[in-house]
């Protein structure tokens, strides 16, 4: 019997559409699966010789370049000793996934590609050399190919080093953004930042997925957290996950200077008059020099995770005077080179969630038929927290948590 539950509607669709030429009879539906694919980049178009890309005059809507297709069912390679086949239940969507589909992410995958890094589901099959996992295990997987692609598929093939058991007490839906959000956050806090009990952490871009995960993890580690957002409408999000103080930095130099003063005052009130120990920076842009460099204590650190306000040059002379270390934070390379340490980190994150130190949450769930709406949230800068797409056979409808 097939590992895929085939619906009558799928067979009818196969007859009517022939699945865009990929499947031309109903028997072959048993060897295909549903997957979302990106066929073109929304912000880029091919040049005349079709070999390179150039910017479009206007960015196309993501729904015009993404589609739900039927593709061949993956299988474990005959000679593999380390692969795992997983039936997906929930797949995470975050800002980098939207950027990637626009062609504006730092890693541009070959077209067409399947988006999404984070998958949760149930193991279907394991290669002969895999001994820590077995069919039926509830797992999460991080798909690291081309900057995090391959996840939004009914069945995924993953390497065992990227697959982790999910404790029975945790809903799979709440673990479908751990890679994009919590791995990046924990790498910044623990591996780079050396955060300990009593540390003071400043998190900007704090209403986004990585920002909220950084707050949760820092609090679970015993740190105090100042969260920062660009507008007052976003204050509720970081406050809901435990930030000690939430400040607004605005969108211009004048507001950045006011934010700098407010942050110094907040740091003093929280017992750190010299400044914060660590900044986890998702924003960069003019905020970096106008405010962030001035609120870090001597020999403190700034972890660069993103640059949603654009990239600005960093003057080394200011770093010298301020005695601040600035470190780029990319967990993927480190995880590949430090497999066991990364697995320990993932175990600690899952323990925080299972123990209640971090409250498991999913902020929005979209059914597969509405996958494009999940991407549109980030396309229109409305993405907050953990957004997931639910694959068929799960009883889900579009929901939004109350924050």
Coordinates of C-alpha atoms in Angstrom, one line a residue:
X1 CA 0.0 0.0 0.0
X2 CA 1.0 3.6 -0.6
X3 CA 2.3 5.8 2.2
X4 CA 0.2 8.6 0.7
X5 CA -3.6 8.8 1.4
X6 CA -5.0 9.4 -2.1
X7 CA -8.3 11.4 -2.2
X8 CA -10.9 11.1 -4.9
X9 CA -10.6 14.8 -5.5
X10 CA -6.9 14.3 -6.2
X11 CA -7.7 11.7 -8.9
X12 CA -10.3 13.9 -10.4
X13 CA -7.8 16.7 -10.5
X14 CA -5.3 14.4 -12.2
X15 CA -7.9 13.6 -14.9
X16 CA -8.8 17.2 -15.5
X17 CA -5.4 18.9 -15.4
X18 CA -2.9 16.0 -15.9
X19 CA -0.9 17.8 -13.2
X20 CA 0.7 20.3 -15.6
X21 CA 2.1 17.5 -17.8
X22 CA 4.0 15.8 -14.9
X23 CA 1.5 13.0 -14.5
X24 CA -0.6 11.8 -17.4
X25 CA -2.7 9.0 -15.9
X26 CA -4.4 8.3 -12.7
X27 CA -2.2 5.2 -11.9
X28 CA 0.8 7.4 -11.6
X29 CA -0.7 9.5 -8.9
X30 CA 0.4 6.8 -6.5
X31 CA 4.0 7.7 -7.2
X32 CA 3.6 11.4 -6.9
X33 CA 3.2 13.8 -4.0
X34 CA 2.1 17.4 -3.4
X35 CA 4.7 20.1 -3.1
X36 CA 4.9 23.8 -3.4
X37 CA 7.4 25.1 -5.9
X38 CA 8.8 28.4 -6.9
X39 CA 9.1 28.6 -10.7
X40 CA 10.5 32.2 -11.1
X41 CA 11.9 34.9 -8.9
X42 CA 9.3 37.6 -8.1
X43 CA 11.9 40.4 -8.2
X44 CA 14.1 39.1 -11.0
X45 CA 13.7 38.2 -14.6
X46 CA 15.9 36.4 -17.0
X47 CA 18.0 38.3 -19.5
X48 CA 17.7 37.8 -23.2
X49 CA 20.1 34.8 -23.3
X50 CA 18.4 33.2 -20.3
X51 CA 21.6 32.8 -18.4
X52 CA 21.5 35.6 -15.8
X53 CA 19.0 37.6 -14.0
X54 CA 18.1 41.3 -13.8
X55 CA 15.8 43.3 -11.6
X56 CA 12.2 43.5 -12.7
X57 CA 10.7 47.0 -13.1
X58 CA 8.1 46.0 -10.5
X59 CA 8.2 43.0 -8.1
X60 CA 5.6 40.4 -9.0
X61 CA 3.3 39.0 -6.4
X62 CA 4.6 35.8 -4.8
X63 CA 1.4 34.0 -5.7
X64 CA 2.3 34.4 -9.3
X65 CA 5.6 32.5 -9.0
X66 CA 4.6 29.9 -6.5
X67 CA 2.3 26.9 -7.2
X68 CA 1.2 23.6 -5.6
X69 CA 2.3 20.9 -8.0
X70 CA 2.6 17.1 -8.1
X71 CA 6.2 15.9 -8.2
X72 CA 7.8 12.4 -8.1
X73 CA 7.7 10.8 -4.7
X74 CA 11.2 10.9 -3.1
X75 CA 12.9 7.7 -1.9
X76 CA 16.0 6.8 0.1
X77 CA 18.9 6.4 -2.3
X78 CA 19.9 2.7 -2.7
X79 CA 23.4 3.2 -1.3
X80 CA 22.5 5.7 1.4
X81 CA 23.2 4.8 5.1
X82 CA 22.2 8.1 6.5
X83 CA 18.9 9.4 5.0
X84 CA 15.4 9.6 6.5
X85 CA 12.1 9.8 4.7
X86 CA 9.5 11.9 6.5
X87 CA 5.8 12.5 5.9
X88 CA 5.3 16.2 6.5
X89 CA 2.6 17.5 8.9
X90 CA 3.6 21.1 9.3
X91 CA 6.0 23.3 7.4
X92 CA 7.3 26.7 8.7
X93 CA 7.3 29.9 6.6
X94 CA 9.4 32.9 7.6
X95 CA 10.7 36.1 6.1
X96 CA 13.8 34.4 4.4
X97 CA 11.4 32.1 2.5
X98 CA 9.6 35.2 1.0
X99 CA 12.9 36.9 0.2
X100 CA 14.2 33.7 -1.4
X101 CA 11.1 33.5 -3.7
X102 CA 11.7 37.1 -4.7
X103 CA 15.3 36.2 -5.5
X104 CA 16.6 38.7 -2.9
X105 CA 18.0 36.3 -0.3
X106 CA 21.8 35.9 0.0
X107 CA 21.4 32.3 -1.3
X108 CA 19.6 31.9 -4.7
X109 CA 18.5 28.3 -5.4
X110 CA 18.2 26.9 -8.9
X111 CA 14.7 27.1 -10.3
X112 CA 12.3 25.5 -9.9
X113 CA 12.8 24.8 -6.2
X114 CA 10.7 23.7 -3.2
X115 CA 10.8 26.4 -0.5
X116 CA 10.9 26.2 3.3
X117 CA 13.6 25.0 5.8
X118 CA 11.5 23.6 8.7
X119 CA 9.4 20.5 8.6
X120 CA 7.7 18.4 11.3
X121 CA 6.1 15.1 10.7
X122 CA 6.4 11.3 11.1
X123 CA 9.3 9.1 10.0
X124 CA 8.2 6.8 7.1
X125 CA 11.5 5.0 6.4
X126 CA 15.2 5.1 7.4
X127 CA 18.4 4.1 5.7
X128 CA 20.3 1.0 6.9
X129 CA 22.8 3.0 8.9
X130 CA 20.3 5.1 10.8
X131 CA 19.8 3.7 14.4
X132 CA 18.5 6.6 16.4
X133 CA 15.3 7.0 14.4
X134 CA 12.6 4.5 13.3
X135 CA 9.4 4.6 11.4
X136 CA 6.6 6.2 13.4
X137 CA 8.9 8.6 15.3
X138 CA 7.6 12.2 15.6
X139 CA 10.4 14.4 14.3
X140 CA 11.4 17.8 13.1
X141 CA 13.9 18.3 10.2
X142 CA 15.9 21.3 9.0
X143 CA 16.4 21.4 5.2
X144 CA 19.7 23.3 4.8
X145 CA 20.2 22.9 1.0
X146 CA 20.5 26.3 -0.8
X147 CA 20.0 28.3 2.3
X148 CA 17.0 26.3 3.5
X149 CA 14.9 24.8 0.8
X150 CA 13.0 21.5 0.1
X151 CA 10.7 21.5 3.1
X152 CA 7.3 22.3 1.6
X153 CA 6.6 18.9 0.3
X154 CA 4.2 16.1 1.4
X155 CA 7.2 13.8 1.8
X156 CA 10.8 15.0 2.4
X157 CA 14.1 13.3 2.3
X158 CA 16.5 14.5 5.0
X159 CA 19.9 13.6 6.3
X160 CA 19.8 12.1 9.8
X161 CA 22.1 14.8 11.2
X162 CA 19.3 17.3 10.4
X163 CA 16.5 15.2 12.0
X164 CA 15.5 15.5 15.7
X165 CA 12.9 13.6 17.7
X166 CA 10.2 15.8 19.1
X167 CA 9.1 15.1 22.7
X168 CA 5.6 13.6 22.9
X169 CA 4.4 16.5 25.0
X170 CA 5.1 19.0 22.2
X171 CA 2.6 19.6 19.4
X172 CA 4.3 19.2 16.0
X173 CA 2.8 22.5 14.9
X174 CA 4.8 24.4 17.5
X175 CA 8.1 23.0 16.3
X176 CA 7.8 23.9 12.6
X177 CA 9.8 27.1 12.8
X178 CA 12.6 26.0 15.2
X179 CA 15.3 26.0 12.6
X180 CA 14.7 29.4 11.1
X181 CA 13.9 31.0 14.4
X182 CA 15.3 29.3 17.4
X183 CA 18.5 27.8 15.9
X184 CA 19.5 31.3 14.8
X185 CA 18.5 32.9 18.1
X186 CA 20.3 30.3 20.3
X187 CA 23.4 30.3 18.2
X188 CA 23.6 34.1 18.8
X189 CA 22.8 33.9 22.5
X190 CA 24.9 30.9 23.5
X191 CA 27.6 30.1 21.0
X192 CA 28.5 33.7 20.2
X193 CA 27.1 35.8 23.0
X194 CA 28.0 33.6 26.0
X195 CA 24.7 34.6 27.7
X196 CA 24.4 33.5 31.3
X197 CA 22.0 34.0 34.2
X198 CA 21.8 37.7 34.8
X199 CA 23.1 38.9 31.4
X200 CA 21.3 41.8 29.7
X201 CA 20.3 41.3 26.1
X202 CA 18.9 43.9 23.7
X203 CA 16.9 42.4 20.8
X204 CA 15.8 44.6 17.9
X205 CA 13.3 43.6 15.2
X206 CA 11.7 41.9 18.3
X207 CA 8.2 41.3 16.8
X208 CA 9.5 38.9 14.1
X209 CA 10.1 35.2 14.3
X210 CA 13.8 35.3 15.3
X211 CA 13.3 38.3 17.5
X212 CA 10.5 36.6 19.6
X213 CA 12.5 33.3 19.8
X214 CA 15.5 35.3 21.0
X215 CA 13.5 36.8 23.8
X216 CA 12.0 33.4 24.8
X217 CA 15.4 31.7 24.8
X218 CA 17.2 34.5 26.7
X219 CA 14.6 34.5 29.4
X220 CA 14.8 30.7 29.7
X221 CA 18.6 31.1 30.1
X222 CA 18.1 33.5 33.0
X223 CA 18.9 36.8 31.2
X224 CA 17.0 40.1 31.3
X225 CA 15.7 41.4 27.9
X226 CA 15.1 44.8 26.4
X227 CA 13.0 44.3 23.3
X228 CA 12.9 46.9 20.6
X229 CA 10.4 47.3 17.7
X230 CA 9.9 49.9 15.0
X231 CA 6.4 51.0 15.9
X232 CA 4.0 51.0 18.8
X233 CA 1.6 48.6 17.0
X234 CA 4.2 45.8 17.5
X235 CA 4.8 46.2 21.2
X236 CA 2.4 43.5 22.2
X237 CA 4.3 40.7 20.4
X238 CA 7.6 40.8 22.4
X239 CA 5.8 41.7 25.6
X240 CA 3.6 38.5 25.2
X241 CA 6.8 36.3 25.3
X242 CA 8.3 37.8 28.4
X243 CA 10.5 40.8 27.5
X244 CA 11.3 42.8 30.6
X245 CA 11.0 46.1 28.7
X246 CA 9.8 47.0 25.2
X247 CA 11.0 50.2 23.5
X248 CA 10.2 51.7 20.1
X249 CA 13.1 52.9 17.9
X250 CA 11.0 54.3 15.1
X251 CA 12.2 54.8 11.5
X252 CA 14.4 57.9 11.4
X253 CA 17.6 59.4 13.0
X254 CA 15.7 61.5 15.5
X255 CA 13.7 58.6 16.9
X256 CA 16.9 56.4 16.9
X257 CA 18.6 59.0 19.2
X258 CA 15.6 59.0 21.6
X259 CA 15.7 55.2 21.6
X260 CA 19.4 55.3 22.5
X261 CA 18.7 57.4 25.5
X262 CA 15.7 55.3 26.5
X263 CA 17.8 52.1 26.2
X264 CA 20.6 53.4 28.4
X265 CA 18.0 54.4 31.0
X266 CA 16.4 50.9 30.8
X267 CA 19.8 49.2 31.1
X268 CA 20.5 51.1 34.3
X269 CA 17.1 50.3 35.8
X270 CA 17.7 46.6 35.0
X271 CA 21.0 46.7 36.9
X272 CA 23.5 47.3 34.0
X273 CA 24.5 50.9 34.1
X274 CA 27.5 50.2 31.8
X275 CA 25.2 49.0 29.0
X276 CA 23.8 45.8 27.6
X277 CA 26.0 42.7 27.4
X278 CA 24.7 41.6 24.0
X279 CA 22.7 43.1 21.1
X280 CA 21.0 40.6 18.8
X281 CA 20.5 42.8 15.7
X282 CA 18.0 42.0 13.0
X283 CA 17.8 45.5 11.6
X284 CA 21.3 47.1 11.0
X285 CA 20.8 50.1 8.7
X286 CA 21.3 53.5 10.3
X287 CA 20.0 52.2 13.6
X288 CA 23.4 50.4 14.1
X289 CA 25.6 53.5 14.4
X290 CA 23.0 55.9 15.6
X291 CA 22.0 53.8 18.6
X292 CA 23.2 50.2 19.0
X293 CA 26.9 50.9 19.3
X294 CA 26.3 53.4 22.1
X295 CA 24.2 51.1 24.3
X296 CA 26.7 48.2 24.6
X297 CA 29.0 47.9 27.5
X298 CA 32.8 48.0 26.9
X299 CA 33.9 44.6 25.5
X300 CA 30.2 43.7 24.8
X301 CA 29.0 42.1 21.6
X302 CA 26.7 42.8 18.7
X303 CA 25.5 39.7 16.8
X304 CA 24.4 40.6 13.2
X305 CA 21.6 38.3 12.3
X306 CA 19.9 40.3 9.6
X307 CA 19.5 43.8 8.0
X308 CA 15.9 44.5 7.4
X309 CA 16.7 48.2 7.3
X310 CA 19.4 47.7 4.7
X311 CA 23.1 47.3 5.0
X312 CA 25.3 50.2 6.1
X313 CA 29.1 50.4 6.3
X314 CA 30.6 49.8 9.7
X315 CA 33.4 52.2 10.6
X316 CA 36.2 50.3 12.5
X317 CA 37.3 53.5 14.3
X318 CA 34.0 53.6 16.2
X319 CA 34.3 49.9 17.1
X320 CA 37.7 50.7 18.5
X321 CA 36.5 53.7 20.6
X322 CA 33.4 51.8 21.9
X323 CA 35.4 48.6 22.5
X324 CA 32.6 46.6 20.9
X325 CA 32.9 43.2 19.1
X326 CA 30.6 42.8 16.1
X327 CA 30.1 39.2 14.9
X328 CA 28.1 37.8 12.1
X329 CA 25.7 35.0 13.2
X330 CA 25.1 32.1 10.8
X331 CA 24.4 28.9 12.6
X332 CA 24.4 26.6 9.5
X333 CA 28.1 26.4 8.9
X334 CA 28.8 26.0 12.6
X335 CA 26.3 23.2 12.9
X336 CA 27.8 21.2 10.0
X337 CA 31.3 21.5 11.6
X338 CA 30.1 20.9 15.1
X339 CA 27.5 18.2 14.7
X340 CA 27.4 17.0 18.3
X341 CA 27.4 20.5 19.9
X342 CA 24.6 21.5 17.6
X343 CA 22.6 18.4 18.6
X344 CA 23.1 19.4 22.2
X345 CA 21.9 22.9 21.5
X346 CA 18.8 21.5 19.7
X347 CA 18.1 19.2 22.7
X348 CA 18.3 22.2 25.1
X349 CA 15.9 24.2 22.9
X350 CA 13.4 21.3 22.9
X351 CA 13.8 20.8 26.7
X352 CA 13.0 24.5 27.2
X353 CA 9.8 24.0 25.2
X354 CA 8.9 20.6 26.8
X355 CA 9.5 21.9 30.4
X356 CA 7.4 25.0 29.9
X357 CA 10.4 27.4 30.3
X358 CA 9.3 28.5 26.9
X359 CA 5.6 28.2 26.1
X360 CA 5.1 26.3 22.9
X361 CA 3.1 28.4 20.4
X362 CA 2.1 28.7 16.8
X363 CA 0.8 32.1 15.8
X364 CA -0.8 31.3 12.5
X365 CA -1.7 28.0 10.7
X366 CA -2.7 27.9 7.0
X367 CA -4.0 24.8 5.2
X368 CA -2.0 23.7 2.2
X369 CA -4.6 25.1 -0.2
X370 CA -3.9 28.6 1.2
X371 CA -0.1 28.3 1.4
X372 CA 0.3 31.5 -0.7
X373 CA -1.4 33.5 2.1
X374 CA 1.4 32.4 4.5
X375 CA 4.0 33.8 2.1
X376 CA 2.0 37.0 1.6
X377 CA 2.2 37.8 5.3
X378 CA 6.0 38.3 5.0
X379 CA 5.7 39.8 1.5
X380 CA 3.6 42.6 3.1
X381 CA 5.7 42.8 6.3
X382 CA 2.9 41.4 8.4
X383 CA 4.6 38.2 9.5
X384 CA 4.9 37.8 13.2
X385 CA 6.1 34.8 15.3
X386 CA 5.6 31.3 14.1
X387 CA 3.7 30.9 10.9
X388 CA 3.1 27.4 9.5
X389 CA 1.4 25.6 6.6
X390 CA -0.5 22.4 7.5
X391 CA -0.3 19.5 5.0
X392 CA -3.3 17.3 4.1
X393 CA -4.9 14.9 6.6
X394 CA -4.5 17.3 9.5
X395 CA -7.6 19.0 10.7
X396 CA -6.5 22.6 10.4
X397 CA -8.0 25.9 9.2
X398 CA -6.5 29.3 9.0
X399 CA -6.0 30.5 12.6
X400 CA -4.3 33.3 14.5
X401 CA -3.3 33.3 18.1
X402 CA -4.3 36.1 20.4
X403 CA -1.1 37.9 21.6

